[in-house]
Amino acid sequence: MSPLSSANPGTSQMDDQLNINVFETHVVSVPRIDRWRIYYRLQELMIPCWCLPDGSLRVKVQSGMGVLLLRSVVQQFVASRQEMVNWLERCWVADRFE
């Protein structure tokens, strides 16, 4: 039986899709020099992650908020100053329209 199959033979494929675990593990490509700082920050935010011997950083994303936090943490360490200024300016503009 495959991990996505249902134990109940009377259920449909749609039912199977609704029962799929939404947790996903992603490999995040970050510079090695920033990897451990990103790892520790994600740990502080209680986002499951681990570094492998091959140098990759793996992150378990459990929700939409987890995706946003992951993006924010990575951006904080790898974005240039100008990219961060542009991001802040877009936030200020968006705030005016609320």
PDB file of C-alpha atoms in Angstrom, residues 18-77:
ATOM      1  CA  LEU A  18      -7.694  15.482   1.806  1.00  0.00           C
ATOM      2  CA  ASN A  19      -5.892  13.113   4.202  1.00  0.00           C
ATOM      3  CA  ILE A  20      -2.407  13.829   2.876  1.00  0.00           C
ATOM      4  CA  ASN A  21      -0.066  15.319   5.475  1.00  0.00           C
ATOM      5  CA  VAL A  22       0.728  18.892   4.396  1.00  0.00           C
ATOM      6  CA  PHE A  23       4.170  18.972   6.037  1.00  0.00           C
ATOM      7  CA  GLU A  24       6.914  19.317   3.475  1.00  0.00           C
ATOM      8  CA  THR A  25      10.667  19.258   3.805  1.00  0.00           C
ATOM      9  CA  HIS A  26      12.604  21.613   1.572  1.00  0.00           C
ATOM     10  CA  VAL A  27      16.276  22.032   0.825  1.00  0.00           C
ATOM     11  CA  VAL A  28      17.146  25.704   1.165  1.00  0.00           C
ATOM     12  CA  SER A  29      20.079  26.962  -0.890  1.00  0.00           C
ATOM     13  CA  VAL A  30      21.962  29.498   1.175  1.00  0.00           C
ATOM     14  CA  PRO A  31      25.616  30.477   1.331  1.00  0.00           C
ATOM     15  CA  ARG A  32      27.548  28.242   3.706  1.00  0.00           C
ATOM     16  CA  ILE A  33      28.727  31.243   5.671  1.00  0.00           C
ATOM     17  CA  ASP A  34      25.093  32.123   6.512  1.00  0.00           C
ATOM     18  CA  ARG A  35      23.754  28.584   6.891  1.00  0.00           C
ATOM     19  CA  TRP A  36      24.339  28.202  10.636  1.00  0.00           C
ATOM     20  CA  ARG A  37      22.997  31.662  11.466  1.00  0.00           C
ATOM     21  CA  ILE A  38      19.851  30.893   9.449  1.00  0.00           C
ATOM     22  CA  TYR A  39      19.614  27.481  11.117  1.00  0.00           C
ATOM     23  CA  TYR A  40      19.804  28.977  14.627  1.00  0.00           C
ATOM     24  CA  ARG A  41      17.249  31.688  13.805  1.00  0.00           C
ATOM     25  CA  LEU A  42      14.812  29.101  12.440  1.00  0.00           C
ATOM     26  CA  GLN A  43      15.341  27.058  15.617  1.00  0.00           C
ATOM     27  CA  GLU A  44      14.481  30.158  17.689  1.00  0.00           C
ATOM     28  CA  LEU A  45      11.257  30.445  15.690  1.00  0.00           C
ATOM     29  CA  MET A  46      10.562  26.739  16.394  1.00  0.00           C
ATOM     30  CA  ILE A  47      10.749  25.826  12.709  1.00  0.00           C
ATOM     31  CA  PRO A  48      12.154  22.298  12.394  1.00  0.00           C
ATOM     32  CA  CYS A  49      15.385  22.315  10.406  1.00  0.00           C
ATOM     33  CA  TRP A  50      18.720  20.552  10.232  1.00  0.00           C
ATOM     34  CA  CYS A  51      22.053  20.813   8.472  1.00  0.00           C
ATOM     35  CA  LEU A  52      23.389  17.791   6.631  1.00  0.00           C
ATOM     36  CA  PRO A  53      27.022  16.809   6.098  1.00  0.00           C
ATOM     37  CA  ASP A  54      26.732  17.759   2.411  1.00  0.00           C
ATOM     38  CA  GLY A  55      26.263  21.397   3.487  1.00  0.00           C
ATOM     39  CA  SER A  56      22.552  21.632   2.731  1.00  0.00           C
ATOM     40  CA  LEU A  57      20.000  23.147   5.066  1.00  0.00           C
ATOM     41  CA  ARG A  58      16.718  21.256   5.271  1.00  0.00           C
ATOM     42  CA  VAL A  59      13.595  22.914   6.614  1.00  0.00           C
ATOM     43  CA  LYS A  60      10.258  21.326   7.478  1.00  0.00           C
ATOM     44  CA  VAL A  61       7.507  23.733   6.474  1.00  0.00           C
ATOM     45  CA  GLN A  62       4.302  23.106   8.405  1.00  0.00           C
ATOM     46  CA  SER A  63       2.090  26.046   7.439  1.00  0.00           C
ATOM     47  CA  GLY A  64       1.780  29.150   5.334  1.00  0.00           C
ATOM     48  CA  MET A  65       3.169  31.130   8.252  1.00  0.00           C
ATOM     49  CA  GLY A  66       6.187  28.810   8.252  1.00  0.00           C
ATOM     50  CA  VAL A  67       6.797  29.610   4.592  1.00  0.00           C
ATOM     51  CA  LEU A  68       6.632  33.337   5.292  1.00  0.00           C
ATOM     52  CA  LEU A  69       8.975  33.054   8.267  1.00  0.00           C
ATOM     53  CA  LEU A  70      11.431  30.979   6.256  1.00  0.00           C
ATOM     54  CA  ARG A  71      11.441  33.543   3.454  1.00  0.00           C
ATOM     55  CA  SER A  72      11.880  36.397   5.902  1.00  0.00           C
ATOM     56  CA  VAL A  73      14.788  34.756   7.717  1.00  0.00           C
ATOM     57  CA  VAL A  74      16.618  33.837   4.519  1.00  0.00           C
ATOM     58  CA  GLN A  75      16.036  37.298   3.055  1.00  0.00           C
ATOM     59  CA  GLN A  76      17.416  38.899   6.211  1.00  0.00           C
ATOM     60  CA  PHE A  77      20.748  37.136   5.725  1.00  0.00           C
TER      61      PHE A  77
END
